Tab-separated table of C-alpha atoms in Angstrom:
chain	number	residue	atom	x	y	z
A	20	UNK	CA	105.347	103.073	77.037
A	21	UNK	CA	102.996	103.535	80.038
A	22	UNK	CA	101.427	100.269	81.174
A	23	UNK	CA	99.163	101.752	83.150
A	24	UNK	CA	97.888	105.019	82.859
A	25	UNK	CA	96.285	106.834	86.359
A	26	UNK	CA	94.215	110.012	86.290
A	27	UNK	CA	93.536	112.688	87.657
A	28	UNK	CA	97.372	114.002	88.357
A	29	UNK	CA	95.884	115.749	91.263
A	30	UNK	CA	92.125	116.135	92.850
A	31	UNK	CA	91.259	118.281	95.577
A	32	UNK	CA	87.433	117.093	97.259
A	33	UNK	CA	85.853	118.602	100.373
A	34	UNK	CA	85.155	116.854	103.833
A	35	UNK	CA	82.950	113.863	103.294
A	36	UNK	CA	83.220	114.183	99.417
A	37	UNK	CA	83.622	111.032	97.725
A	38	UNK	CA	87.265	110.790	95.770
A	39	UNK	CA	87.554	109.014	92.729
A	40	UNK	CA	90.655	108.017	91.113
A	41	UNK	CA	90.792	106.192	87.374
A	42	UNK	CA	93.298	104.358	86.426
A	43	UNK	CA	93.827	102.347	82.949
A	44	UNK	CA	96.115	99.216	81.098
A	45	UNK	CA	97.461	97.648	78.228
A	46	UNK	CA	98.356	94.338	79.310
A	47	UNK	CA	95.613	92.050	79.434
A	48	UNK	CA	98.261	89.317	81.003
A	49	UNK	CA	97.940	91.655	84.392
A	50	UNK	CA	95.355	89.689	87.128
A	51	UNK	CA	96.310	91.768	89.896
A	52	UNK	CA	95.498	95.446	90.461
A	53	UNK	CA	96.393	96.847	94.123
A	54	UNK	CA	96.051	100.599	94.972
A	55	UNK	CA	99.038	102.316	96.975
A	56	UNK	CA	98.924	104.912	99.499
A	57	UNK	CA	102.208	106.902	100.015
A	58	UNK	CA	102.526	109.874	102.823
A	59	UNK	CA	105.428	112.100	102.420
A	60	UNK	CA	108.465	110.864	103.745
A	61	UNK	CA	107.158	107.132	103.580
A	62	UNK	CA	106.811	104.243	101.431
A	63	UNK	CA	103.709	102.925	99.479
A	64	UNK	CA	101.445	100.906	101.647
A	65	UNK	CA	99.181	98.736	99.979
A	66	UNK	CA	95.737	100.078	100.533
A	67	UNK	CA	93.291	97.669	98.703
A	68	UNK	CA	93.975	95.055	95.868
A	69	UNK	CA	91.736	93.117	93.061
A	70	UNK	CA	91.792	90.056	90.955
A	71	UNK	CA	90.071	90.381	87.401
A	72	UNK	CA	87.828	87.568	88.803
A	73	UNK	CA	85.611	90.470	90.777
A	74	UNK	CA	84.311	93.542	89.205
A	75	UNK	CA	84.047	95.082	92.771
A	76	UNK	CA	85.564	95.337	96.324
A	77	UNK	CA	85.223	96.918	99.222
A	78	UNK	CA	86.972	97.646	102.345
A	79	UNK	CA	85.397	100.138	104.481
A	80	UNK	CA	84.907	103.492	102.844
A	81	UNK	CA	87.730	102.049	100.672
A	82	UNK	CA	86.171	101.024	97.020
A	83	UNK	CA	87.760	99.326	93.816
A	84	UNK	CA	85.900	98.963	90.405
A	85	UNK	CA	86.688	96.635	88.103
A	86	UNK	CA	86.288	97.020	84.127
A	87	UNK	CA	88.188	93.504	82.731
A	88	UNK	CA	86.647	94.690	79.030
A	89	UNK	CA	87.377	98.221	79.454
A	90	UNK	CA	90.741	97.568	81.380
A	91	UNK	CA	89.598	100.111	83.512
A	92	UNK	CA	89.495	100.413	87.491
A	93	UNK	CA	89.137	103.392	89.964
A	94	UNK	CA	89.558	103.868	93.362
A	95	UNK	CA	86.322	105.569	95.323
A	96	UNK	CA	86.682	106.752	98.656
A	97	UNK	CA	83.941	107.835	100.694
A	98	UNK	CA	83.449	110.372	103.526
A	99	UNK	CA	86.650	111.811	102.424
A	100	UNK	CA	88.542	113.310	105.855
A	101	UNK	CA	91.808	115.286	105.981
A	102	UNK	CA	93.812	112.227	107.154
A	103	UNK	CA	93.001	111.131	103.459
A	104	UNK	CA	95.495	113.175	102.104
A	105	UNK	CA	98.426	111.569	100.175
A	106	UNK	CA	99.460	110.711	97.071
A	107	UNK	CA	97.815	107.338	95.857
A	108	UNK	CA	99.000	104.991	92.971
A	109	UNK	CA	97.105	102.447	90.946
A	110	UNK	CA	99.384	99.376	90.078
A	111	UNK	CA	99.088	96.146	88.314
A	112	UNK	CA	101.240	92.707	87.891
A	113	UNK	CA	100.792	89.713	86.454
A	114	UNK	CA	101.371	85.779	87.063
A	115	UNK	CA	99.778	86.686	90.693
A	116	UNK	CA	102.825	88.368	91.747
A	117	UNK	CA	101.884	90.770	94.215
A	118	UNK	CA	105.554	92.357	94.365
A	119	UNK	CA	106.622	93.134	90.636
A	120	UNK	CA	104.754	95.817	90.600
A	121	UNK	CA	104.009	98.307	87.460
A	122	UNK	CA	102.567	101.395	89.363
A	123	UNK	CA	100.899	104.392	87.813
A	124	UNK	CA	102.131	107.661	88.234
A	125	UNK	CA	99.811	109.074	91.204
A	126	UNK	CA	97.468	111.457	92.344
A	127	UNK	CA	98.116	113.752	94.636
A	128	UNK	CA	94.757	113.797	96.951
A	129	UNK	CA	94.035	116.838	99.104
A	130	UNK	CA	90.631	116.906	101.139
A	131	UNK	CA	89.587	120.005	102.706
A	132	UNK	CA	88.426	120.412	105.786
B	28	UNK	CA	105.790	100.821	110.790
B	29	UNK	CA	106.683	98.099	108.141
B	30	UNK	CA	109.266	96.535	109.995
B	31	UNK	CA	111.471	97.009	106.955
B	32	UNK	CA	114.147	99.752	107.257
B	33	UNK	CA	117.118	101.326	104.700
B	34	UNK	CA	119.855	103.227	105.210
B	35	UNK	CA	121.268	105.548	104.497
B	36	UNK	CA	118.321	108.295	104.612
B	37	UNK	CA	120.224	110.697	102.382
B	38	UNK	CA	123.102	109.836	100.170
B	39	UNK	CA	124.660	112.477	97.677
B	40	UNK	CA	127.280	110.917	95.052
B	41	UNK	CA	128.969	112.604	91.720
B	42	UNK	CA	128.412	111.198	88.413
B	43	UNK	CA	130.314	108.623	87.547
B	44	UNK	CA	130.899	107.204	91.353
B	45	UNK	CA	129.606	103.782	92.634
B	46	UNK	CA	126.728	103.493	95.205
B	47	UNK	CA	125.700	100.821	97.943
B	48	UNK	CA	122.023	101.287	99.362
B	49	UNK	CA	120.883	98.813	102.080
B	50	UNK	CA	117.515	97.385	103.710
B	51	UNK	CA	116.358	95.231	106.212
B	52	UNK	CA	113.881	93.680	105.363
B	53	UNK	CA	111.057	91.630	107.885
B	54	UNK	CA	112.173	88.521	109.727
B	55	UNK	CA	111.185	85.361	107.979
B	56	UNK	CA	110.196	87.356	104.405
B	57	UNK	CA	112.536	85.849	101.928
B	58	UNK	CA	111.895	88.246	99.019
B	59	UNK	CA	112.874	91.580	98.307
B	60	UNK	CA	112.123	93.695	95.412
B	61	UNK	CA	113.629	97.264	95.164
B	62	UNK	CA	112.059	99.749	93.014
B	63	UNK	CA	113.788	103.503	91.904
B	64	UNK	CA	110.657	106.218	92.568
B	65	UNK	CA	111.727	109.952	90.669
B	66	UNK	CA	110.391	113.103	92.305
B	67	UNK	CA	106.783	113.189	91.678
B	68	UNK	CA	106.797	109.659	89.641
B	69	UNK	CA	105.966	106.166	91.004
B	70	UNK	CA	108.288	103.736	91.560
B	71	UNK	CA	109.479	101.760	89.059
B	72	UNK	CA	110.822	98.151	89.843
B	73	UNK	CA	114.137	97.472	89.292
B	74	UNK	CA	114.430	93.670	90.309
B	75	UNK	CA	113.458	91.269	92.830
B	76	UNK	CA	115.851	88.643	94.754
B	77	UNK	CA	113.897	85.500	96.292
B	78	UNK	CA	116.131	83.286	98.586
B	79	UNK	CA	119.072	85.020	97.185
B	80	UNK	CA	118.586	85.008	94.183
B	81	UNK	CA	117.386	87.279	91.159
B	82	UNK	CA	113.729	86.473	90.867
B	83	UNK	CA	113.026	89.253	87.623
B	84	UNK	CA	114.143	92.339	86.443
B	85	UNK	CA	112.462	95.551	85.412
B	86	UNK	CA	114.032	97.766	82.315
B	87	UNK	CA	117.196	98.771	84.039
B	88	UNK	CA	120.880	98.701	82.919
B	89	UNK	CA	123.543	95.882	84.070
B	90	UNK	CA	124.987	98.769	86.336
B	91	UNK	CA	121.863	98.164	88.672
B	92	UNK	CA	122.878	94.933	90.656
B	93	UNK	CA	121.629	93.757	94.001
B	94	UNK	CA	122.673	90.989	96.783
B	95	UNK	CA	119.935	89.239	99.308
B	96	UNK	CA	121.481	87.712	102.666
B	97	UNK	CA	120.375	84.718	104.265
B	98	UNK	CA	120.071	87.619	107.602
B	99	UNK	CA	116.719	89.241	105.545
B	100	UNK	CA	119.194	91.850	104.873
B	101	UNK	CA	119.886	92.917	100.780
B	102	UNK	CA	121.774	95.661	98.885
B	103	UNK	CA	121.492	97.367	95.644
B	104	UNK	CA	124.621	98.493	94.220
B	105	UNK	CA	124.838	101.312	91.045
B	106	UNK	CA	127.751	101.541	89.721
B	107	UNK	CA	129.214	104.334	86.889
B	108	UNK	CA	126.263	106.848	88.834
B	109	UNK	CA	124.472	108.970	86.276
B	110	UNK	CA	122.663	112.394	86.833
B	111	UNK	CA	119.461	110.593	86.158
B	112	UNK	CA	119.777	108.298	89.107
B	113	UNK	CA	118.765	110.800	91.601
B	114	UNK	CA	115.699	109.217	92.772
B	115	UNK	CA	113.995	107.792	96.250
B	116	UNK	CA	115.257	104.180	95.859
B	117	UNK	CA	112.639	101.798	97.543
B	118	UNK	CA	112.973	98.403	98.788
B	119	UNK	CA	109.858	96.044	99.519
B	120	UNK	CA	109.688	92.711	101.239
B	121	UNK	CA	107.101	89.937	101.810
B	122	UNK	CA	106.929	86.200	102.433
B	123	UNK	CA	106.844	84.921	98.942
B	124	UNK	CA	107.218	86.626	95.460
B	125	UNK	CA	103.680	85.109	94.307
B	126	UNK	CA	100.446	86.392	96.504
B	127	UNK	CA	101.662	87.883	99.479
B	128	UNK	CA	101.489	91.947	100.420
B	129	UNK	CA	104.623	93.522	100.111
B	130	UNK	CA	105.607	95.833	102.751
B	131	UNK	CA	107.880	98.998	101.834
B	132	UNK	CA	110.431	100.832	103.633
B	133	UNK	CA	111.065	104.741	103.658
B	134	UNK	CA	113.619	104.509	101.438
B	135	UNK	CA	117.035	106.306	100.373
B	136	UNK	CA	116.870	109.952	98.480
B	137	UNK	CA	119.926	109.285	96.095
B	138	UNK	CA	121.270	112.680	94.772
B	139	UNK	CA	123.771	112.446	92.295
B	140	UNK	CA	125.485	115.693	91.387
């Protein structure tokens, strides 16, 4: 069973596009919801994270939505560039841990130039 | 750079032989978590060791055990390797196991043939 489900599987925007990324759960015991950005050859890095407490945060061009009664979130990131390009996962955990980690399955993110 | 490194890079086994992977983890982080990421998955936590000892477990067999040094250095053995194993095997470390970011290293591509 797939805790928590991430779509689309891949997304390809143009330069200064905005990307959006949806990702949904089951567990309603999760209270923290960090996004992962992995480059080929490298390990996740966290990119931006949430607590159900906020329905919305922001980190530069860096956005993460928060649905608690859909248990729904999304990434957005504006002004898309080419250095954007990766393969990002939505995660969740619960009891605050911010290192057992239930990740999504990813999206492969391709901007062109 | 993450300041947390594994080795090997690249491993290739057989079925049915025993593996060691290894990672260094940050000075002064006491937890580690490793997590097994298949090709175009995400990773999937295997178990955590805080202050060296197991801190939580993810679905995977007995055959999946680990060791945490007092050095910030850890190991995850498999033993009795299956075909399915062949994965990018990921440790993480951070401070503590509760609200601090978890850094990841590049991790090992395990092929088991």
């Amino acid at each position: 069973q797939q805790q928590v489900k991430q779509s689309p599987q891949s997304l390809i925007v143009q330069k200064g596009g905005i990307s959006i990324i949806n990702c949904a759960y089951e567990n309603t015991a999760f209270d923290y919801f960090p996004w992962y950005q992995q480059f080929p050859g490298k390990g996740p890095a966290l990119l931006i994270a949430i607590r159900p407490d906020v329905s919305e945060k922001k980190e530069g061009r860096f956005t993460i939505s928060f649905n608690k009664s859909a248990k729904q979130f999304s990434l957005h990131i504006m002004d898309s560039q080419p250095g954007d390009s990766a393969t990002y996962f939505c995660a969740a955990s619960k009891d605050s841990s911010a290192s057992k980690i239930i990740f999504g399955s990813g999206t492969r993110l391709s901007i062109r130039p | 750079e993450t300041g947390v490194t594994q080795s090997p890079t690249h491993l290739i086994k057989t079925r049915g032989q025993q593996v060691t992977l290894r990672c260094s983890s940050q000075s002064g982080h006491n937890t580690v978590s490793w997590y097994q990421q298949a090709l175009g998955q995400g990773p999937q936590f295997i178990f955590q060791y805080y202050r060296e000892e197991e801190n939580g477990r993810g679905n995977f067999p007995p055959r999946f055990s680990g060791l945490q040094f007092p050095n910030y250095s850890s190991e995850l053995n498999v033993n009795a390797l299956e075909l399915d194993d062949s994965a990018l095997y990921l440790c993480a470390s951070s401070l503590d196991f509760s609200t601090d970011t978890q850094y990841f290293g590049p991790g090992t591509r395990l092929t088991v043939l």
